[in-house]
């Protein structure tokens, strides 16, 4: 909640026209808190394409216990690897393959119309989107860190390409 409040403070200067969020409860809680901070409402569309990576057999388990069981190296591959498979789960590549088409078909048209769009998602779904926007290699995306509550502001040009990028850390206002 506190990180959502700080993120809201970071975007107060932007007139948000529309938002897209994942279908997970914490994304709904975040958008509600941001709207409270901003003191305004705007259309919000929820879609599973923006959901966090499906960790399959590890879903719901304590990540530190998993790390202890499988070791540091495998744990890092599991959490950050581009195409590291998880039984009954997704790779980061799978997440990329659902996030990017959604971005292109649902979000880019709004950006091309000049609308300010807010996207609220999760570590891996955002890493997948940033990989696409910043043209990050499969290897380099494994080292990409996006802090919880961090705000990344992109300016998108008429062709739908990144014109500029600014990172606003939510730990300072």
JSON list of C-alpha atoms in Angstrom, two decimals:
[
{"chain": "A", "resi": 1, "resn": "UNK", "atom": "CA", "xyz": [0.00, 0.00, 0.00]},
{"chain": "A", "resi": 2, "resn": "UNK", "atom": "CA", "xyz": [2.83, 2.39, 0.93]},
{"chain": "A", "resi": 3, "resn": "UNK", "atom": "CA", "xyz": [4.67, 1.66, -2.32]},
{"chain": "A", "resi": 4, "resn": "UNK", "atom": "CA", "xyz": [1.47, 2.29, -4.29]},
{"chain": "A", "resi": 5, "resn": "UNK", "atom": "CA", "xyz": [1.04, 5.62, -2.50]},
{"chain": "A", "resi": 6, "resn": "UNK", "atom": "CA", "xyz": [4.62, 6.61, -3.34]},
{"chain": "A", "resi": 7, "resn": "UNK", "atom": "CA", "xyz": [4.16, 5.53, -6.96]},
{"chain": "A", "resi": 8, "resn": "UNK", "atom": "CA", "xyz": [0.99, 7.65, -7.11]},
{"chain": "A", "resi": 9, "resn": "UNK", "atom": "CA", "xyz": [2.96, 10.64, -5.85]},
{"chain": "A", "resi": 10, "resn": "UNK", "atom": "CA", "xyz": [5.51, 10.07, -8.61]},
{"chain": "A", "resi": 11, "resn": "UNK", "atom": "CA", "xyz": [2.88, 10.34, -11.35]},
{"chain": "A", "resi": 12, "resn": "UNK", "atom": "CA", "xyz": [0.77, 13.19, -9.96]},
{"chain": "A", "resi": 13, "resn": "UNK", "atom": "CA", "xyz": [1.99, 15.47, -12.75]},
{"chain": "A", "resi": 14, "resn": "UNK", "atom": "CA", "xyz": [0.63, 13.12, -15.44]},
{"chain": "A", "resi": 15, "resn": "UNK", "atom": "CA", "xyz": [-3.02, 13.32, -16.46]},
{"chain": "A", "resi": 16, "resn": "UNK", "atom": "CA", "xyz": [-3.71, 9.59, -16.72]},
{"chain": "A", "resi": 17, "resn": "UNK", "atom": "CA", "xyz": [-6.33, 8.87, -19.40]},
{"chain": "A", "resi": 18, "resn": "UNK", "atom": "CA", "xyz": [-6.59, 5.10, -19.09]},
{"chain": "A", "resi": 19, "resn": "UNK", "atom": "CA", "xyz": [-5.00, 2.22, -17.18]},
{"chain": "A", "resi": 20, "resn": "UNK", "atom": "CA", "xyz": [-4.37, -1.44, -17.81]},
{"chain": "A", "resi": 21, "resn": "UNK", "atom": "CA", "xyz": [-3.84, -3.83, -14.93]},
{"chain": "A", "resi": 22, "resn": "UNK", "atom": "CA", "xyz": [-3.36, -7.53, -14.39]},
{"chain": "A", "resi": 23, "resn": "UNK", "atom": "CA", "xyz": [-6.21, -9.63, -13.06]},
{"chain": "A", "resi": 24, "resn": "UNK", "atom": "CA", "xyz": [-4.43, -10.29, -9.77]},
{"chain": "A", "resi": 25, "resn": "UNK", "atom": "CA", "xyz": [-5.75, -8.83, -6.52]},
{"chain": "A", "resi": 26, "resn": "UNK", "atom": "CA", "xyz": [-2.60, -6.85, -5.73]},
{"chain": "A", "resi": 27, "resn": "UNK", "atom": "CA", "xyz": [-2.86, -4.99, -9.07]},
{"chain": "A", "resi": 28, "resn": "UNK", "atom": "CA", "xyz": [-6.43, -3.96, -8.23]},
{"chain": "A", "resi": 29, "resn": "UNK", "atom": "CA", "xyz": [-5.30, -2.82, -4.78]},
{"chain": "A", "resi": 30, "resn": "UNK", "atom": "CA", "xyz": [-2.48, -0.83, -6.35]},
{"chain": "A", "resi": 31, "resn": "UNK", "atom": "CA", "xyz": [-4.68, 0.97, -8.89]},
{"chain": "A", "resi": 32, "resn": "UNK", "atom": "CA", "xyz": [-7.25, 1.77, -6.19]},
{"chain": "A", "resi": 33, "resn": "UNK", "atom": "CA", "xyz": [-4.55, 3.32, -4.00]},
{"chain": "A", "resi": 34, "resn": "UNK", "atom": "CA", "xyz": [-3.02, 5.27, -6.90]},
{"chain": "A", "resi": 35, "resn": "UNK", "atom": "CA", "xyz": [-6.44, 6.66, -7.84]},
{"chain": "A", "resi": 36, "resn": "UNK", "atom": "CA", "xyz": [-6.91, 7.75, -4.21]},
{"chain": "A", "resi": 37, "resn": "UNK", "atom": "CA", "xyz": [-3.53, 9.52, -4.22]},
{"chain": "A", "resi": 38, "resn": "UNK", "atom": "CA", "xyz": [-4.26, 11.19, -7.56]},
{"chain": "A", "resi": 39, "resn": "UNK", "atom": "CA", "xyz": [-7.76, 12.14, -6.48]},
{"chain": "A", "resi": 40, "resn": "UNK", "atom": "CA", "xyz": [-9.24, 11.16, -9.82]},
{"chain": "A", "resi": 41, "resn": "UNK", "atom": "CA", "xyz": [-10.74, 8.26, -11.68]},
{"chain": "A", "resi": 42, "resn": "UNK", "atom": "CA", "xyz": [-10.10, 6.97, -15.19]},
{"chain": "A", "resi": 43, "resn": "UNK", "atom": "CA", "xyz": [-11.08, 3.84, -17.13]},
{"chain": "A", "resi": 44, "resn": "UNK", "atom": "CA", "xyz": [-9.23, 0.72, -16.00]},
{"chain": "A", "resi": 45, "resn": "UNK", "atom": "CA", "xyz": [-9.05, -2.49, -18.00]},
{"chain": "A", "resi": 46, "resn": "UNK", "atom": "CA", "xyz": [-8.06, -5.73, -16.34]},
{"chain": "A", "resi": 47, "resn": "UNK", "atom": "CA", "xyz": [-6.53, -8.59, -18.31]},
{"chain": "A", "resi": 48, "resn": "UNK", "atom": "CA", "xyz": [-4.76, -11.87, -17.53]},
{"chain": "A", "resi": 49, "resn": "UNK", "atom": "CA", "xyz": [-2.17, -11.09, -20.22]},
{"chain": "A", "resi": 50, "resn": "UNK", "atom": "CA", "xyz": [-0.52, -8.79, -17.66]},
{"chain": "A", "resi": 51, "resn": "UNK", "atom": "CA", "xyz": [-0.54, -11.37, -14.84]},
{"chain": "A", "resi": 52, "resn": "UNK", "atom": "CA", "xyz": [2.63, -12.47, -13.09]},
{"chain": "A", "resi": 53, "resn": "UNK", "atom": "CA", "xyz": [4.47, -15.50, -14.40]},
{"chain": "A", "resi": 54, "resn": "UNK", "atom": "CA", "xyz": [2.87, -18.82, -13.52]},
{"chain": "A", "resi": 55, "resn": "UNK", "atom": "CA", "xyz": [5.38, -20.60, -11.29]},
{"chain": "A", "resi": 56, "resn": "UNK", "atom": "CA", "xyz": [3.61, -23.94, -11.76]},
{"chain": "A", "resi": 57, "resn": "UNK", "atom": "CA", "xyz": [4.57, -26.48, -9.11]},
{"chain": "A", "resi": 58, "resn": "UNK", "atom": "CA", "xyz": [6.19, -23.71, -7.05]},
{"chain": "A", "resi": 59, "resn": "UNK", "atom": "CA", "xyz": [3.10, -21.48, -6.88]},
{"chain": "A", "resi": 60, "resn": "UNK", "atom": "CA", "xyz": [2.18, -20.61, -3.31]},
{"chain": "A", "resi": 61, "resn": "UNK", "atom": "CA", "xyz": [5.42, -21.93, -1.85]},
{"chain": "A", "resi": 62, "resn": "UNK", "atom": "CA", "xyz": [7.90, -19.92, 0.18]},
{"chain": "A", "resi": 63, "resn": "UNK", "atom": "CA", "xyz": [10.58, -18.78, -2.28]},
{"chain": "A", "resi": 64, "resn": "UNK", "atom": "CA", "xyz": [13.35, -18.97, 0.33]},
{"chain": "A", "resi": 65, "resn": "UNK", "atom": "CA", "xyz": [12.50, -22.60, 1.08]},
{"chain": "A", "resi": 66, "resn": "UNK", "atom": "CA", "xyz": [12.56, -23.33, -2.66]},
{"chain": "A", "resi": 67, "resn": "UNK", "atom": "CA", "xyz": [15.98, -21.66, -2.89]},
{"chain": "A", "resi": 68, "resn": "UNK", "atom": "CA", "xyz": [17.25, -23.84, -0.07]},
{"chain": "A", "resi": 69, "resn": "UNK", "atom": "CA", "xyz": [15.94, -27.01, -1.81]},
{"chain": "A", "resi": 70, "resn": "UNK", "atom": "CA", "xyz": [17.21, -26.32, -5.33]},
{"chain": "A", "resi": 71, "resn": "UNK", "atom": "CA", "xyz": [20.31, -24.19, -4.70]},
{"chain": "A", "resi": 72, "resn": "UNK", "atom": "CA", "xyz": [21.27, -20.62, -5.61]},
{"chain": "A", "resi": 73, "resn": "UNK", "atom": "CA", "xyz": [22.15, -21.21, -9.27]},
{"chain": "A", "resi": 74, "resn": "UNK", "atom": "CA", "xyz": [18.97, -23.10, -10.16]},
{"chain": "A", "resi": 75, "resn": "UNK", "atom": "CA", "xyz": [16.92, -20.67, -8.07]},
{"chain": "A", "resi": 76, "resn": "UNK", "atom": "CA", "xyz": [18.23, -17.70, -10.10]},
{"chain": "A", "resi": 77, "resn": "UNK", "atom": "CA", "xyz": [17.50, -19.54, -13.36]},
{"chain": "A", "resi": 78, "resn": "UNK", "atom": "CA", "xyz": [14.03, -20.37, -12.11]},
{"chain": "A", "resi": 79, "resn": "UNK", "atom": "CA", "xyz": [13.24, -16.77, -11.12]},
{"chain": "A", "resi": 80, "resn": "UNK", "atom": "CA", "xyz": [15.03, -14.85, -13.87]},
{"chain": "A", "resi": 81, "resn": "UNK", "atom": "CA", "xyz": [15.83, -17.25, -16.72]},
{"chain": "A", "resi": 82, "resn": "UNK", "atom": "CA", "xyz": [14.47, -16.43, -20.17]},
{"chain": "A", "resi": 83, "resn": "UNK", "atom": "CA", "xyz": [13.50, -19.97, -21.12]},
{"chain": "A", "resi": 84, "resn": "UNK", "atom": "CA", "xyz": [13.94, -21.94, -17.90]},
{"chain": "A", "resi": 85, "resn": "UNK", "atom": "CA", "xyz": [10.97, -24.26, -17.74]},
{"chain": "A", "resi": 86, "resn": "UNK", "atom": "CA", "xyz": [8.93, -24.91, -14.64]},
{"chain": "A", "resi": 87, "resn": "UNK", "atom": "CA", "xyz": [6.70, -27.99, -14.50]},
{"chain": "A", "resi": 88, "resn": "UNK", "atom": "CA", "xyz": [3.09, -26.86, -15.02]},
{"chain": "A", "resi": 89, "resn": "UNK", "atom": "CA", "xyz": [4.29, -23.24, -15.24]},
{"chain": "A", "resi": 90, "resn": "UNK", "atom": "CA", "xyz": [5.63, -20.61, -17.63]},
{"chain": "A", "resi": 91, "resn": "UNK", "atom": "CA", "xyz": [9.00, -19.41, -18.81]},
{"chain": "A", "resi": 92, "resn": "UNK", "atom": "CA", "xyz": [9.74, -15.69, -19.06]},
{"chain": "A", "resi": 93, "resn": "UNK", "atom": "CA", "xyz": [9.57, -16.22, -22.82]},
{"chain": "A", "resi": 94, "resn": "UNK", "atom": "CA", "xyz": [5.98, -17.50, -22.39]},
{"chain": "A", "resi": 95, "resn": "UNK", "atom": "CA", "xyz": [5.13, -14.36, -20.40]},
{"chain": "A", "resi": 96, "resn": "UNK", "atom": "CA", "xyz": [6.70, -12.19, -23.14]},
{"chain": "A", "resi": 97, "resn": "UNK", "atom": "CA", "xyz": [4.58, -14.01, -25.73]},
{"chain": "A", "resi": 98, "resn": "UNK", "atom": "CA", "xyz": [1.36, -13.05, -23.95]},
{"chain": "A", "resi": 99, "resn": "UNK", "atom": "CA", "xyz": [2.29, -9.56, -22.71]},
{"chain": "A", "resi": 100, "resn": "UNK", "atom": "CA", "xyz": [3.70, -8.12, -25.95]},
{"chain": "A", "resi": 101, "resn": "UNK", "atom": "CA", "xyz": [0.76, -8.99, -28.24]},
{"chain": "A", "resi": 102, "resn": "UNK", "atom": "CA", "xyz": [-1.63, -7.52, -25.67]},
{"chain": "A", "resi": 103, "resn": "UNK", "atom": "CA", "xyz": [0.51, -4.38, -25.48]},
{"chain": "A", "resi": 104, "resn": "UNK", "atom": "CA", "xyz": [0.58, -4.04, -29.27]},
{"chain": "A", "resi": 105, "resn": "UNK", "atom": "CA", "xyz": [-3.14, -4.61, -29.83]},
{"chain": "A", "resi": 106, "resn": "UNK", "atom": "CA", "xyz": [-4.72, -2.97, -26.77]},
{"chain": "A", "resi": 107, "resn": "UNK", "atom": "CA", "xyz": [-2.31, -0.38, -25.38]},
{"chain": "A", "resi": 108, "resn": "UNK", "atom": "CA", "xyz": [-0.37, 0.98, -28.38]},
{"chain": "A", "resi": 109, "resn": "UNK", "atom": "CA", "xyz": [-3.50, 2.31, -30.13]},
{"chain": "A", "resi": 110, "resn": "UNK", "atom": "CA", "xyz": [-4.16, 4.52, -27.08]},
{"chain": "A", "resi": 111, "resn": "UNK", "atom": "CA", "xyz": [-0.57, 5.71, -27.05]},
{"chain": "A", "resi": 112, "resn": "UNK", "atom": "CA", "xyz": [-0.73, 6.57, -30.74]},
{"chain": "A", "resi": 113, "resn": "UNK", "atom": "CA", "xyz": [-3.83, 8.69, -29.97]},
{"chain": "A", "resi": 114, "resn": "UNK", "atom": "CA", "xyz": [-1.71, 10.65, -27.49]},
{"chain": "A", "resi": 115, "resn": "UNK", "atom": "CA", "xyz": [-3.29, 9.20, -24.36]},
{"chain": "A", "resi": 116, "resn": "UNK", "atom": "CA", "xyz": [-1.34, 8.84, -21.13]},
{"chain": "A", "resi": 117, "resn": "UNK", "atom": "CA", "xyz": [-1.53, 5.16, -20.21]},
{"chain": "A", "resi": 118, "resn": "UNK", "atom": "CA", "xyz": [-0.75, 3.62, -16.84]},
{"chain": "A", "resi": 119, "resn": "UNK", "atom": "CA", "xyz": [0.18, -0.08, -16.74]},
{"chain": "A", "resi": 120, "resn": "UNK", "atom": "CA", "xyz": [0.15, -1.94, -13.44]},
{"chain": "A", "resi": 121, "resn": "UNK", "atom": "CA", "xyz": [1.53, -5.43, -13.52]},
{"chain": "A", "resi": 122, "resn": "UNK", "atom": "CA", "xyz": [4.16, -7.58, -11.82]},
{"chain": "A", "resi": 123, "resn": "UNK", "atom": "CA", "xyz": [7.88, -8.28, -11.82]},
{"chain": "A", "resi": 124, "resn": "UNK", "atom": "CA", "xyz": [8.02, -10.75, -14.67]},
{"chain": "A", "resi": 125, "resn": "UNK", "atom": "CA", "xyz": [5.23, -9.34, -16.81]},
{"chain": "A", "resi": 126, "resn": "UNK", "atom": "CA", "xyz": [6.86, -5.92, -16.56]},
{"chain": "A", "resi": 127, "resn": "UNK", "atom": "CA", "xyz": [10.31, -7.38, -17.26]},
{"chain": "A", "resi": 128, "resn": "UNK", "atom": "CA", "xyz": [8.87, -8.95, -20.41]},
{"chain": "A", "resi": 129, "resn": "UNK", "atom": "CA", "xyz": [7.37, -5.64, -21.53]},
{"chain": "A", "resi": 130, "resn": "UNK", "atom": "CA", "xyz": [10.56, -3.70, -20.76]},
{"chain": "A", "resi": 131, "resn": "UNK", "atom": "CA", "xyz": [12.54, -6.32, -22.71]},
{"chain": "A", "resi": 132, "resn": "UNK", "atom": "CA", "xyz": [10.38, -5.54, -25.72]},
{"chain": "A", "resi": 133, "resn": "UNK", "atom": "CA", "xyz": [10.34, -1.75, -25.30]},
{"chain": "A", "resi": 134, "resn": "UNK", "atom": "CA", "xyz": [14.09, -1.46, -24.65]},
{"chain": "A", "resi": 135, "resn": "UNK", "atom": "CA", "xyz": [15.07, -4.22, -27.09]},
{"chain": "A", "resi": 136, "resn": "UNK", "atom": "CA", "xyz": [16.93, -6.14, -24.37]},
{"chain": "A", "resi": 137, "resn": "UNK", "atom": "CA", "xyz": [18.60, -9.43, -25.27]},
{"chain": "A", "resi": 138, "resn": "UNK", "atom": "CA", "xyz": [17.42, -12.74, -23.84]},
{"chain": "A", "resi": 139, "resn": "UNK", "atom": "CA", "xyz": [20.60, -12.92, -21.75]},
{"chain": "A", "resi": 140, "resn": "UNK", "atom": "CA", "xyz": [20.43, -9.34, -20.46]},
{"chain": "A", "resi": 141, "resn": "UNK", "atom": "CA", "xyz": [16.78, -9.57, -19.42]},
{"chain": "A", "resi": 142, "resn": "UNK", "atom": "CA", "xyz": [17.85, -12.18, -16.87]},
{"chain": "A", "resi": 143, "resn": "UNK", "atom": "CA", "xyz": [19.69, -9.39, -15.01]},
{"chain": "A", "resi": 144, "resn": "UNK", "atom": "CA", "xyz": [16.94, -6.79, -15.32]},
{"chain": "A", "resi": 145, "resn": "UNK", "atom": "CA", "xyz": [15.58, -5.71, -11.96]},
{"chain": "A", "resi": 146, "resn": "UNK", "atom": "CA", "xyz": [12.43, -3.64, -11.51]},
{"chain": "A", "resi": 147, "resn": "UNK", "atom": "CA", "xyz": [11.80, -2.65, -7.91]},
{"chain": "A", "resi": 148, "resn": "UNK", "atom": "CA", "xyz": [8.36, -3.00, -6.41]},
{"chain": "A", "resi": 149, "resn": "UNK", "atom": "CA", "xyz": [6.64, 0.36, -6.73]},
{"chain": "A", "resi": 150, "resn": "UNK", "atom": "CA", "xyz": [9.19, 1.66, -9.22]},
{"chain": "A", "resi": 151, "resn": "UNK", "atom": "CA", "xyz": [7.72, 3.93, -11.89]},
{"chain": "A", "resi": 152, "resn": "UNK", "atom": "CA", "xyz": [9.08, 3.80, -15.44]},
{"chain": "A", "resi": 153, "resn": "UNK", "atom": "CA", "xyz": [7.87, 6.60, -17.69]},
{"chain": "A", "resi": 154, "resn": "UNK", "atom": "CA", "xyz": [8.13, 6.02, -21.41]},
{"chain": "A", "resi": 155, "resn": "UNK", "atom": "CA", "xyz": [7.39, 8.54, -24.13]},
{"chain": "A", "resi": 156, "resn": "UNK", "atom": "CA", "xyz": [6.11, 6.66, -27.17]},
{"chain": "A", "resi": 157, "resn": "UNK", "atom": "CA", "xyz": [6.25, 8.29, -30.60]},
{"chain": "A", "resi": 158, "resn": "UNK", "atom": "CA", "xyz": [3.64, 8.20, -33.40]},
{"chain": "A", "resi": 159, "resn": "UNK", "atom": "CA", "xyz": [5.11, 4.93, -34.73]},
{"chain": "A", "resi": 160, "resn": "UNK", "atom": "CA", "xyz": [4.66, 3.29, -31.34]},
{"chain": "A", "resi": 161, "resn": "UNK", "atom": "CA", "xyz": [8.41, 3.26, -30.62]},
{"chain": "A", "resi": 162, "resn": "UNK", "atom": "CA", "xyz": [10.17, 4.46, -27.47]},
{"chain": "A", "resi": 163, "resn": "UNK", "atom": "CA", "xyz": [11.22, 8.11, -27.76]},
{"chain": "A", "resi": 164, "resn": "UNK", "atom": "CA", "xyz": [12.48, 8.44, -24.16]},
{"chain": "A", "resi": 165, "resn": "UNK", "atom": "CA", "xyz": [12.55, 6.65, -20.83]},
{"chain": "A", "resi": 166, "resn": "UNK", "atom": "CA", "xyz": [12.74, 7.88, -17.25]},
{"chain": "A", "resi": 167, "resn": "UNK", "atom": "CA", "xyz": [12.86, 5.80, -14.07]},
{"chain": "A", "resi": 168, "resn": "UNK", "atom": "CA", "xyz": [11.23, 7.30, -11.01]},
{"chain": "A", "resi": 169, "resn": "UNK", "atom": "CA", "xyz": [12.14, 5.32, -7.92]},
{"chain": "A", "resi": 170, "resn": "UNK", "atom": "CA", "xyz": [9.28, 5.15, -5.45]},
{"chain": "A", "resi": 171, "resn": "UNK", "atom": "CA", "xyz": [11.52, 5.38, -2.40]},
{"chain": "A", "resi": 172, "resn": "UNK", "atom": "CA", "xyz": [11.93, 9.14, -2.80]},
{"chain": "A", "resi": 173, "resn": "UNK", "atom": "CA", "xyz": [9.31, 11.73, -3.63]}
]
